[in-house]
Amino acid sequence: MQRVVIIGGGAIGSAIAYFILADRAFRGEVTVIERDPSYARASSALSASSIRQQFSTAINIEIGRFGIGFLREAGERLTVDGDAPDIGLTEPGYLFLASHAGASVLERSHGLQRALGVDVALLEPRELRSRFHWLATDGIALGSLGLSGEGWFDGYGLLQAFRRKARSLGARYLDASAAGFTTSRHRVTGVVLADGATLDCDVAVNAAGPWAAAVARWLGIDLPVRARRRCVFVFNCPTPVVPCPLVVDPSGVWFRPEGRGYICGVSPDPGSDPDDAPLDVDHTLFDEVIWPALAARVPAFEALRQTSAWAGYYEFNTFDQNGIVGFHPEWGNFALANGFSGHGIQQSPAVGRGIAELVVHGGYRTLDLSPLGFGRIAAGRPLTELAVV
Ligand SMILES: Cc1cc2nc3c(=O)[nH]c(=O)nc-3n(C[C@H](O)[C@H](O)[C@H](O)COP(=O)(O)OP(=O)(O)OC[C@H]3O[C@@H](n4cnc5c(N)ncnc54)[C@H](O)[C@@H]3O)c2cc1C
C-alpha cells in the first residue's frame, strides 16, 4: 500500500495522479495538495497551450509524439460517467522561420526529426509564399513546417479533464498549502501543511510549477527553476490570414490563430527577464517589439487591433530550459516534474505517464525519460534544446 502525495494540482500534478491511478498494478492512495483550486495564477490556466514535434533533442521529440497521440484520444481516455471532455485540439502545424544565420539549425533538427518519424517539411521562401500568400519572406532563408501532429488545444480544459478523471479513479484533492517535509535518513516521510498537519507518505512529488524551487529548498535541494513572466496579446485583423499555423519568426515573436482572432508573444531579453515579476502585462513589449515584427512579417497585420492580454509564469529552468523529471538522486522517494520552460502542458501526458511508471514499477517502462533526470544538473551537463519558444 503506497501513499503518494503530489504537491501542485496543475496539468502536471493532475496528469501524474491520473496515470498512477489508471495503472492497475498500483496499490495505494494518491493525495494532491493544491492551494488554489481556482488556478488563477497556475501556468496551466494561463498557457498558450500549443503542441509541436519540432524540437532539437530526441527526448523532446519522443515526448511530443506520445503527447499528440494522447491529446487526440483525450476525450475517450478521460471520459467520466460517459461524459467525454472536449479539449478542442486542432492541428494546423508550427512554422519555424529562419534567417541565413539560423538555417543550419533548422536543417540539423530536420534530420533528427525525420529520423524519428516526424511529419515535417523544409520550405524555401518561394514555397513558403505559395503556401502562405500573406507571408513576407524578407530576410528568410528557410522555413520548417509541421505537416501533422502539431497545433493547439484548450490547456485549462486538459487540466480539468485530468483532474476530474483522477478524482473519479480515487484521487483526493486537498485545498491546502504544503509548507515543508518531515524526513528520516534521506527519505521524505511526510508533507507538512501550512496549518501544521502532516500527511504521511511513501512518495512525494514536486509538481509545484513556477513555485517548485521553494518546495525543493525544504530538502536543501537547489532546483534551477524560476518563475519568469510571459505575456500573451490578443488581436484582430480585418483581413483574415488563412491558412495559418503557429508561426515563430526569427526575431522570436510568435503568433497563431485563436478563435476569430490571433494571439502572439515573445520572450523578453534575458537582461529584462527578472524572477517573480508581478503578473501585470508589459504593454511596451507589444508596442516596441511584437507589433513591428508582426507588421513586417505579415503586411495585413499592419491594420491589426490589439484587444486584450494576459500574463503567466513559465517555470523556467535556468540551467538548460528543459524539464527536470524523475526521482532525486539523493532523496530516493522525492520525484521532480518541473522546469518545462514553455513546453510543459504539451509534455504533461508523457511526464504523467513516466512518473507513474517510476512510482508504480520502479523504473520507466515505455519512454525512458532519464535524459531529463536531475543527474545532469548535478553533473553540470546541460541537455541543450535549440527550439525553445
Ligand atoms: C504565457 C504562457 C504560454 C505557454 N505556452 C505553452 C505552450 O504553448 N505549450 C506548452 O506546452 N506549454 C506552454 N506553457 C507552459 C505550460 O503552461 C507549463 O509548463 C505547464 O502548465 C506547467 O504545469 P504545472 O502543473 O507544472 O504548473 P501549474 O499549472 O502552475 O501548477 C502548479 C500548481 O502548484 C500549486 N502549488 C505551488 N506550490 C504549492 C504549495 N506549496 N502547496 C500547494 N500547492 C502549490 C499552484 O497553486 C499551482 O496550481 C506556457 C506558459 C505560459 C505562462
Tab-separated table of C-alpha atoms and ligand atoms in Angstrom:
chain	number	residue	atom	x	y	z
A	1	MET	CA	0.000	0.000	0.000
A	2	GLN	CA	1.771	3.141	-1.272
A	3	ARG	CA	0.804	6.608	-0.088
A	4	VAL	CA	1.649	9.159	-2.773
A	5	VAL	CA	1.402	12.885	-2.064
A	6	ILE	CA	1.649	15.285	-5.003
A	7	ILE	CA	2.326	18.980	-4.303
A	8	GLY	CA	0.558	21.003	-7.025
A	9	GLY	CA	-2.598	20.056	-8.886
A	10	GLY	CA	-1.928	21.768	-12.243
A	11	ALA	CA	-1.727	19.857	-15.519
A	12	ILE	CA	1.483	18.106	-14.452
A	13	GLY	CA	0.354	17.092	-10.946
A	14	SER	CA	-3.078	16.042	-12.174
A	15	ALA	CA	-1.617	14.042	-15.093
A	16	ILE	CA	0.652	12.215	-12.635
A	17	ALA	CA	-2.312	11.456	-10.327
A	18	TYR	CA	-4.336	10.163	-13.293
A	19	PHE	CA	-1.611	7.903	-14.713
A	20	ILE	CA	-0.777	6.399	-11.299
A	21	LEU	CA	-4.412	5.568	-10.559
A	22	ALA	CA	-5.104	4.322	-14.085
A	23	ASP	CA	-2.359	1.703	-13.636
A	24	ARG	CA	-4.000	-1.491	-12.417
A	25	ALA	CA	-0.789	-2.581	-10.712
A	26	PHE	CA	-0.988	0.383	-8.309
A	27	ARG	CA	-1.958	-0.453	-4.749
A	28	GLY	CA	-2.345	2.618	-2.624
A	29	GLU	CA	-3.727	6.112	-2.433
A	30	VAL	CA	-2.965	9.429	-4.118
A	31	THR	CA	-3.429	12.838	-2.499
A	32	VAL	CA	-2.952	16.047	-4.491
A	33	ILE	CA	-2.307	19.194	-2.450
A	34	GLU	CA	-3.468	22.274	-4.359
A	35	ARG	CA	-3.551	25.637	-2.601
A	36	ASP	CA	-5.602	27.417	-5.272
A	37	PRO	CA	-8.368	25.309	-6.854
A	38	SER	CA	-9.340	28.358	-8.961
A	39	TYR	CA	-5.902	28.065	-10.670
A	40	ALA	CA	-5.856	31.867	-11.046
A	41	ARG	CA	-2.053	32.050	-11.276
A	42	ALA	CA	-1.276	28.490	-12.400
A	43	SER	CA	0.697	28.208	-15.641
A	44	SER	CA	-1.673	25.537	-16.899
A	45	ALA	CA	-4.538	28.056	-16.867
A	46	LEU	CA	-2.533	30.880	-18.482
A	47	SER	CA	-0.776	28.879	-21.171
A	48	ALA	CA	-0.824	29.316	-24.949
A	49	SER	CA	-1.363	25.515	-24.944
A	50	SER	CA	0.293	24.586	-28.193
A	51	ILE	CA	1.929	21.283	-29.086
A	52	ARG	CA	4.711	20.528	-31.518
A	53	GLN	CA	7.077	17.813	-32.664
A	54	GLN	CA	9.739	20.253	-33.835
A	55	PHE	CA	12.403	20.036	-31.143
A	56	SER	CA	16.150	19.561	-31.494
A	57	THR	CA	16.563	16.775	-28.906
A	58	ALA	CA	15.362	13.194	-29.373
A	59	ILE	CA	13.737	13.056	-25.947
A	60	ASN	CA	11.557	16.125	-26.561
A	61	ILE	CA	10.547	14.790	-29.975
A	62	GLU	CA	9.548	11.415	-28.477
A	63	ILE	CA	7.595	13.193	-25.748
A	64	GLY	CA	5.798	15.237	-28.412
A	65	ARG	CA	4.889	12.096	-30.338
A	66	PHE	CA	3.272	10.493	-27.318
A	67	GLY	CA	1.657	13.822	-26.396
A	68	ILE	CA	-0.177	14.310	-29.668
A	69	GLY	CA	-1.421	10.719	-29.656
A	70	PHE	CA	-2.740	11.148	-26.144
A	71	LEU	CA	-4.421	14.500	-26.902
A	72	ARG	CA	-6.155	13.007	-29.955
A	73	GLU	CA	-7.664	10.346	-27.679
A	74	ALA	CA	-8.172	12.587	-24.631
A	75	GLY	CA	-11.961	12.567	-24.949
A	76	GLU	CA	-12.052	8.781	-24.783
A	77	ARG	CA	-9.284	8.291	-22.207
A	78	LEU	CA	-10.512	10.955	-19.793
A	79	THR	CA	-14.240	10.204	-20.005
A	80	VAL	CA	-16.057	10.219	-16.653
A	81	ASP	CA	-19.544	8.671	-16.377
A	82	GLY	CA	-19.977	8.746	-20.144
A	83	ASP	CA	-19.074	12.440	-20.323
A	84	ALA	CA	-16.135	12.900	-22.721
A	85	PRO	CA	-14.162	16.145	-22.309
A	86	ASP	CA	-13.557	18.207	-25.439
A	87	ILE	CA	-10.092	19.752	-25.315
A	88	GLY	CA	-10.515	21.421	-28.721
A	89	LEU	CA	-7.369	20.036	-30.334
A	90	THR	CA	-6.659	21.452	-33.784
A	91	GLU	CA	-3.570	20.651	-35.872
A	92	PRO	CA	-2.586	23.455	-38.269
A	93	GLY	CA	1.133	22.937	-37.547
A	94	TYR	CA	4.052	25.091	-36.459
A	95	LEU	CA	6.093	27.098	-38.950
A	96	PHE	CA	9.610	27.940	-37.752
A	97	LEU	CA	11.201	30.638	-39.920
A	98	ALA	CA	14.986	31.069	-40.072
A	99	SER	CA	17.305	33.734	-41.409
A	100	HIS	CA	20.531	32.698	-43.178
A	101	ALA	CA	22.213	32.573	-39.756
A	102	GLY	CA	19.616	30.162	-38.337
A	103	ALA	CA	19.009	27.943	-41.388
A	104	SER	CA	21.661	25.359	-40.467
A	105	VAL	CA	19.997	24.806	-37.074
A	106	LEU	CA	16.670	24.081	-38.799
A	107	GLU	CA	18.426	21.695	-41.194
A	108	ARG	CA	20.167	19.805	-38.407
A	109	SER	CA	16.984	19.449	-36.360
A	110	HIS	CA	15.115	18.394	-39.508
A	111	GLY	CA	17.454	15.412	-39.976
A	112	LEU	CA	16.777	14.188	-36.432
A	113	GLN	CA	13.042	14.878	-36.671
A	114	ARG	CA	12.714	12.898	-39.915
A	115	ALA	CA	14.769	10.027	-38.481
A	116	LEU	CA	12.269	9.865	-35.614
A	117	GLY	CA	9.283	9.851	-37.973
A	118	VAL	CA	8.133	13.478	-37.600
A	119	ASP	CA	5.926	14.726	-40.449
A	120	VAL	CA	7.822	17.932	-41.229
A	121	ALA	CA	8.989	19.721	-44.392
A	122	LEU	CA	11.712	22.269	-45.090
A	123	LEU	CA	10.465	25.017	-47.411
A	124	GLU	CA	12.369	27.626	-49.447
A	125	PRO	CA	10.998	31.206	-49.479
A	126	ARG	CA	9.253	30.621	-52.826
A	127	GLU	CA	7.443	27.533	-51.487
A	128	LEU	CA	6.550	29.423	-48.307
A	129	ARG	CA	4.959	32.247	-50.320
A	130	SER	CA	2.968	29.853	-52.456
A	131	ARG	CA	1.534	28.075	-49.384
A	132	PHE	CA	1.038	31.236	-47.320
A	133	HIS	CA	0.163	34.137	-49.653
A	134	TRP	CA	0.037	36.546	-46.733
A	135	LEU	CA	3.637	35.949	-45.629
A	136	ALA	CA	6.526	38.355	-46.338
A	137	THR	CA	9.728	36.349	-46.660
A	138	ASP	CA	12.217	39.238	-46.455
A	139	GLY	CA	15.312	38.021	-44.611
A	140	ILE	CA	14.020	34.422	-44.538
A	141	ALA	CA	16.282	31.666	-45.854
A	142	LEU	CA	14.251	28.620	-44.787
A	143	GLY	CA	11.048	27.537	-43.083
A	144	SER	CA	10.245	24.301	-41.288
A	145	LEU	CA	6.572	23.356	-41.358
A	146	GLY	CA	4.933	20.607	-39.322
A	147	LEU	CA	2.526	18.838	-41.655
A	148	SER	CA	0.684	16.929	-38.929
A	149	GLY	CA	0.864	16.335	-35.197
A	150	GLU	CA	1.233	19.998	-34.254
A	151	GLY	CA	-1.241	22.672	-33.225
A	152	TRP	CA	-3.038	23.849	-30.119
A	153	PHE	CA	-5.765	22.943	-27.640
A	154	ASP	CA	-7.591	24.101	-24.510
A	155	GLY	CA	-4.933	23.750	-21.793
A	156	TYR	CA	-7.269	24.633	-18.938
A	157	GLY	CA	-9.707	22.063	-20.318
A	158	LEU	CA	-6.958	19.433	-20.299
A	159	LEU	CA	-6.039	20.282	-16.705
A	160	GLN	CA	-9.685	19.971	-15.623
A	161	ALA	CA	-10.108	16.724	-17.566
A	162	PHE	CA	-7.034	15.166	-15.897
A	163	ARG	CA	-8.259	16.380	-12.504
A	164	ARG	CA	-11.796	15.102	-12.936
A	165	LYS	CA	-10.629	11.723	-14.214
A	166	ALA	CA	-8.052	11.384	-11.429
A	167	ARG	CA	-10.765	12.128	-8.842
A	168	SER	CA	-13.093	9.600	-10.440
A	169	LEU	CA	-10.334	6.999	-10.011
A	170	GLY	CA	-9.957	7.869	-6.318
A	171	ALA	CA	-7.529	10.798	-6.098
A	172	ARG	CA	-8.122	13.056	-3.122
A	173	TYR	CA	-7.608	16.773	-3.838
A	174	LEU	CA	-6.842	18.779	-0.712
A	175	ASP	CA	-7.390	22.568	-0.762
A	176	ALA	CA	-4.289	23.321	1.295
A	177	SER	CA	-0.827	24.783	1.106
A	178	ALA	CA	2.177	22.495	1.555
A	179	ALA	CA	4.798	24.138	3.760
A	180	GLY	CA	7.521	21.566	4.463
A	181	PHE	CA	8.555	17.929	4.798
A	182	THR	CA	9.275	15.506	7.578
A	183	THR	CA	12.263	13.304	6.741
A	184	SER	CA	14.229	10.363	8.015
A	185	ARG	CA	17.563	9.111	6.597
A	186	HIS	CA	17.285	10.943	3.301
A	187	ARG	CA	13.711	9.879	2.736
A	188	VAL	CA	10.617	12.059	2.811
A	189	THR	CA	8.227	10.640	5.399
A	190	GLY	CA	5.514	13.291	5.276
A	191	VAL	CA	4.323	16.579	3.828
A	192	VAL	CA	3.623	19.300	6.387
A	193	LEU	CA	0.718	21.619	5.618
A	194	ALA	CA	0.538	25.331	6.426
A	195	ASP	CA	-1.954	24.571	9.240
A	196	GLY	CA	0.644	22.314	10.888
A	197	ALA	CA	-0.963	18.959	9.955
A	198	THR	CA	1.275	16.287	8.403
A	199	LEU	CA	0.335	13.858	5.629
A	200	ASP	CA	2.454	10.734	5.927
A	201	CYS	CA	3.727	9.465	2.583
A	202	ASP	CA	5.873	6.852	0.898
A	203	VAL	CA	6.439	9.002	-2.180
A	204	ALA	CA	6.317	12.798	-2.505
A	205	VAL	CA	6.093	14.515	-5.891
A	206	ASN	CA	7.072	18.109	-6.622
A	207	ALA	CA	4.595	19.373	-9.245
A	208	ALA	CA	4.538	22.946	-7.955
A	209	GLY	CA	5.121	24.565	-11.359
A	210	PRO	CA	6.766	28.009	-11.138
A	211	TRP	CA	6.999	27.594	-7.338
A	212	ALA	CA	8.900	24.280	-7.486
A	213	ALA	CA	12.233	25.692	-6.263
A	214	ALA	CA	10.652	26.686	-2.932
A	215	VAL	CA	9.408	23.109	-2.424
A	216	ALA	CA	12.824	21.611	-3.301
A	217	ARG	CA	14.528	24.035	-0.905
A	218	TRP	CA	12.738	22.360	2.034
A	219	LEU	CA	15.102	19.426	1.387
A	220	GLY	CA	18.121	21.648	0.765
A	221	ILE	CA	17.923	20.988	-2.985
A	222	ASP	CA	18.909	23.869	-5.262
A	223	LEU	CA	16.467	23.457	-8.166
A	224	PRO	CA	17.277	25.857	-11.039
A	225	VAL	CA	13.626	26.718	-11.744
A	226	ARG	CA	12.388	30.302	-11.610
A	227	ALA	CA	9.030	31.996	-12.227
A	228	ARG	CA	9.532	34.084	-15.381
A	229	ARG	CA	6.656	36.203	-16.649
A	230	ARG	CA	5.443	35.703	-20.212
A	231	CYS	CA	2.775	37.948	-21.773
A	232	VAL	CA	0.253	36.878	-24.388
A	233	PHE	CA	-1.516	39.518	-26.520
A	234	VAL	CA	-4.830	39.001	-28.310
A	235	PHE	CA	-5.564	40.830	-31.561
A	236	ASN	CA	-7.955	41.014	-34.508
A	237	CYS	CA	-7.115	41.635	-38.122
A	238	PRO	CA	-9.652	42.976	-40.662
A	239	THR	CA	-8.148	40.790	-43.432
A	240	PRO	CA	-8.174	37.113	-42.467
A	241	VAL	CA	-4.789	35.416	-42.720
A	242	VAL	CA	-5.530	31.824	-43.766
A	243	PRO	CA	-4.403	29.097	-43.595
A	244	CYS	CA	-2.309	29.984	-40.577
A	245	PRO	CA	-0.088	27.705	-38.495
A	246	LEU	CA	1.692	28.829	-35.307
A	247	VAL	CA	4.473	30.958	-36.791
A	248	VAL	CA	7.779	31.513	-34.998
A	249	ASP	CA	9.640	34.452	-36.553
A	250	PRO	CA	13.467	34.644	-36.436
A	251	SER	CA	13.007	37.612	-34.049
A	252	GLY	CA	11.470	35.180	-31.534
A	253	VAL	CA	7.993	36.696	-31.950
A	254	TRP	CA	5.308	34.028	-32.378
A	255	PHE	CA	1.648	34.228	-33.390
A	256	ARG	CA	-1.218	31.871	-34.106
A	257	PRO	CA	-4.974	31.962	-34.668
A	258	GLU	CA	-7.228	31.812	-31.594
A	259	GLY	CA	-10.975	31.795	-32.120
A	260	ARG	CA	-11.754	34.527	-34.652
A	261	GLY	CA	-8.586	36.453	-33.878
A	262	TYR	CA	-4.960	35.743	-33.060
A	263	ILE	CA	-2.623	35.546	-30.086
A	264	CYS	CA	1.071	36.382	-30.012
A	265	GLY	CA	4.033	36.785	-27.698
A	266	VAL	CA	7.810	36.933	-27.369
A	267	SER	CA	10.261	36.050	-24.613
A	268	PRO	CA	11.859	39.203	-23.217
A	269	ASP	CA	15.627	39.783	-23.488
A	270	PRO	CA	17.462	37.860	-20.750
A	271	GLY	CA	18.501	41.231	-19.262
A	272	SER	CA	14.862	42.245	-18.742
A	273	ASP	CA	13.517	38.924	-17.522
A	274	PRO	CA	13.591	39.061	-13.699
A	275	ASP	CA	12.391	36.250	-11.432
A	276	ASP	CA	8.911	36.582	-9.904
A	277	ALA	CA	7.864	39.746	-11.781
A	278	PRO	CA	4.237	40.599	-10.918
A	279	LEU	CA	1.696	39.131	-13.332
A	280	ASP	CA	0.961	42.526	-14.935
A	281	VAL	CA	1.066	42.751	-18.718
A	282	ASP	CA	4.123	44.551	-20.105
A	283	HIS	CA	2.473	46.564	-22.887
A	284	THR	CA	5.755	48.072	-24.096
A	285	LEU	CA	6.688	44.572	-25.274
A	286	PHE	CA	3.791	44.620	-27.716
A	287	ASP	CA	4.325	48.210	-28.890
A	288	GLU	CA	8.095	48.112	-29.227
A	289	VAL	CA	8.957	44.512	-30.121
A	290	ILE	CA	5.958	42.454	-31.219
A	291	TRP	CA	3.909	44.835	-33.356
A	292	PRO	CA	6.829	45.918	-35.597
A	293	ALA	CA	7.820	42.259	-36.128
A	294	LEU	CA	4.233	41.191	-36.919
A	295	ALA	CA	3.685	44.032	-39.391
A	296	ALA	CA	6.963	43.268	-41.165
A	297	ARG	CA	6.223	39.535	-41.465
A	298	VAL	CA	2.522	39.795	-42.348
A	299	PRO	CA	1.657	43.064	-44.137
A	300	ALA	CA	-2.074	42.518	-43.359
A	301	PHE	CA	-1.194	42.798	-39.648
A	302	GLU	CA	-0.324	46.486	-40.131
A	303	ALA	CA	-4.068	47.034	-39.583
A	304	LEU	CA	-4.371	44.793	-36.525
A	305	ARG	CA	-6.167	45.855	-33.352
A	306	GLN	CA	-4.924	44.546	-30.034
A	307	THR	CA	-7.956	43.715	-27.864
A	308	SER	CA	-6.708	42.140	-24.638
A	309	ALA	CA	-3.728	40.449	-22.999
A	310	TRP	CA	-2.708	38.278	-20.063
A	311	ALA	CA	0.450	37.223	-18.252
A	312	GLY	CA	1.506	33.929	-16.688
A	313	TYR	CA	4.703	32.302	-15.477
A	314	TYR	CA	6.996	29.949	-17.348
A	315	GLU	CA	8.587	27.533	-14.844
A	316	PHE	CA	11.899	28.481	-16.389
A	317	ASN	CA	14.823	26.100	-15.984
A	318	THR	CA	17.813	28.457	-15.919
A	319	PHE	CA	20.222	25.517	-16.409
A	320	ASP	CA	19.072	24.261	-19.833
A	321	GLN	CA	15.395	25.163	-20.428
A	322	ASN	CA	14.221	21.562	-20.282
A	323	GLY	CA	12.052	19.591	-17.899
A	324	ILE	CA	13.615	18.056	-14.773
A	325	VAL	CA	11.887	14.719	-14.299
A	326	GLY	CA	12.349	11.701	-12.050
A	327	PHE	CA	13.421	10.784	-8.523
A	328	HIS	CA	16.093	12.971	-6.987
A	329	PRO	CA	19.400	11.054	-6.832
A	330	GLU	CA	19.843	11.693	-3.092
A	331	TRP	CA	16.210	11.750	-1.970
A	332	GLY	CA	15.102	8.467	-3.457
A	333	ASN	CA	11.356	8.852	-2.804
A	334	PHE	CA	11.103	12.514	-3.871
A	335	ALA	CA	10.082	12.881	-7.525
A	336	LEU	CA	10.553	16.046	-9.572
A	337	ALA	CA	8.400	17.131	-12.526
A	338	ASN	CA	9.488	20.715	-13.010
A	339	GLY	CA	11.147	23.359	-15.161
A	340	PHE	CA	9.429	22.811	-18.510
A	341	SER	CA	10.241	26.339	-19.704
A	342	GLY	CA	7.310	26.906	-22.053
A	343	HIS	CA	6.659	23.334	-23.207
A	344	GLY	CA	5.119	21.791	-20.110
A	345	ILE	CA	1.471	21.476	-20.935
A	346	GLN	CA	2.157	19.512	-24.118
A	347	GLN	CA	4.551	17.322	-22.120
A	348	SER	CA	2.077	16.626	-19.303
A	349	PRO	CA	0.840	13.297	-20.752
A	350	ALA	CA	4.343	11.825	-21.193
A	351	VAL	CA	5.595	13.211	-17.880
A	352	GLY	CA	2.486	11.964	-16.071
A	353	ARG	CA	2.955	8.504	-17.520
A	354	GLY	CA	6.704	8.497	-16.814
A	355	ILE	CA	6.424	9.497	-13.154
A	356	ALA	CA	3.610	6.959	-12.717
A	357	GLU	CA	5.902	4.216	-14.088
A	358	LEU	CA	8.639	5.197	-11.625
A	359	VAL	CA	6.185	5.180	-8.723
A	360	VAL	CA	4.293	2.009	-9.604
A	361	HIS	CA	7.006	-0.107	-11.275
A	362	GLY	CA	10.249	1.402	-10.001
A	363	GLY	CA	11.512	2.323	-13.487
A	364	TYR	CA	10.490	3.640	-16.904
A	365	ARG	CA	8.635	1.013	-18.937
A	366	THR	CA	7.690	2.862	-22.099
A	367	LEU	CA	9.563	6.048	-22.923
A	368	ASP	CA	12.832	6.398	-20.990
A	369	LEU	CA	12.771	9.911	-19.551
A	370	SER	CA	16.147	9.564	-17.818
A	371	PRO	CA	17.797	12.197	-20.109
A	372	LEU	CA	15.599	14.664	-18.190
A	373	GLY	CA	16.814	13.461	-14.792
A	374	PHE	CA	18.259	15.750	-12.124
A	375	GLY	CA	21.599	13.933	-12.514
A	376	ARG	CA	22.521	16.122	-15.489
A	377	ILE	CA	22.276	19.203	-13.307
A	378	ALA	CA	24.383	17.710	-10.540
A	379	ALA	CA	26.947	16.699	-13.202
A	380	GLY	CA	26.857	20.121	-14.943
A	381	ARG	CA	25.866	18.517	-18.284
A	382	PRO	CA	23.091	20.597	-19.889
A	383	LEU	CA	20.656	18.944	-22.312
A	384	THR	CA	20.509	21.864	-24.680
A	385	GLU	CA	17.263	22.310	-26.614
A	386	LEU	CA	17.701	24.706	-29.533
A	387	ALA	CA	13.988	25.099	-30.278
A	388	VAL	CA	12.817	26.999	-27.214
A	389	VAL	CA	9.959	29.451	-27.858
B	1	LIG	C1	2.073	32.508	-21.343
B	1	LIG	C2	2.420	31.048	-21.360
B	1	LIG	C3	2.410	30.352	-22.557
B	1	LIG	C4	2.708	28.998	-22.575
B	1	LIG	N1	2.620	28.317	-23.757
B	1	LIG	C5	2.822	26.985	-23.773
B	1	LIG	C6	2.618	26.242	-24.957
B	1	LIG	O1	2.246	26.801	-25.987
B	1	LIG	N2	2.824	24.908	-24.919
B	1	LIG	C7	3.236	24.274	-23.779
B	1	LIG	O2	3.427	23.069	-23.806
B	1	LIG	N3	3.435	24.943	-22.637
B	1	LIG	C8	3.250	26.280	-22.611
B	1	LIG	N4	3.426	26.976	-21.453
B	1	LIG	C9	3.979	26.269	-20.277
B	1	LIG	C10	2.942	25.414	-19.601
B	1	LIG	O3	1.752	26.130	-19.432
B	1	LIG	C11	3.517	24.940	-18.268
B	1	LIG	O4	4.747	24.299	-18.498
B	1	LIG	C12	2.595	23.951	-17.561
B	1	LIG	O5	1.286	24.450	-17.492
B	1	LIG	C13	3.129	23.669	-16.166
B	1	LIG	O6	2.172	22.922	-15.456
B	1	LIG	P1	2.369	22.655	-13.917
B	1	LIG	O7	1.261	21.789	-13.478
B	1	LIG	O8	3.769	22.236	-13.639
B	1	LIG	O9	2.290	24.118	-13.246
B	1	LIG	P2	0.993	24.935	-12.776
B	1	LIG	O10	-0.095	24.837	-13.748
B	1	LIG	O11	1.481	26.303	-12.401
B	1	LIG	O12	0.541	24.171	-11.473
B	1	LIG	C14	1.301	24.209	-10.285
B	1	LIG	C15	0.325	24.249	-9.134
B	1	LIG	O13	1.042	24.060	-7.928
B	1	LIG	C16	0.361	24.761	-6.915
B	1	LIG	N5	1.308	24.941	-5.801
B	1	LIG	C17	2.541	25.505	-5.869
B	1	LIG	N6	3.121	25.468	-4.660
B	1	LIG	C18	2.228	24.877	-3.809
B	1	LIG	C19	2.264	24.571	-2.420
B	1	LIG	N7	3.325	24.863	-1.652
B	1	LIG	N8	1.176	23.982	-1.880
B	1	LIG	C20	0.082	23.674	-2.647
B	1	LIG	N9	0.000	23.949	-3.975
B	1	LIG	C21	1.075	24.543	-4.543
B	1	LIG	C22	-0.041	26.067	-7.586
B	1	LIG	O14	-1.133	26.666	-6.926
B	1	LIG	C23	-0.396	25.593	-9.000
B	1	LIG	O15	-1.774	25.402	-9.186
B	1	LIG	C24	3.097	28.327	-21.382
B	1	LIG	C25	3.108	29.022	-20.175
B	1	LIG	C26	2.759	30.368	-20.148
B	1	LIG	C27	2.755	31.104	-18.848
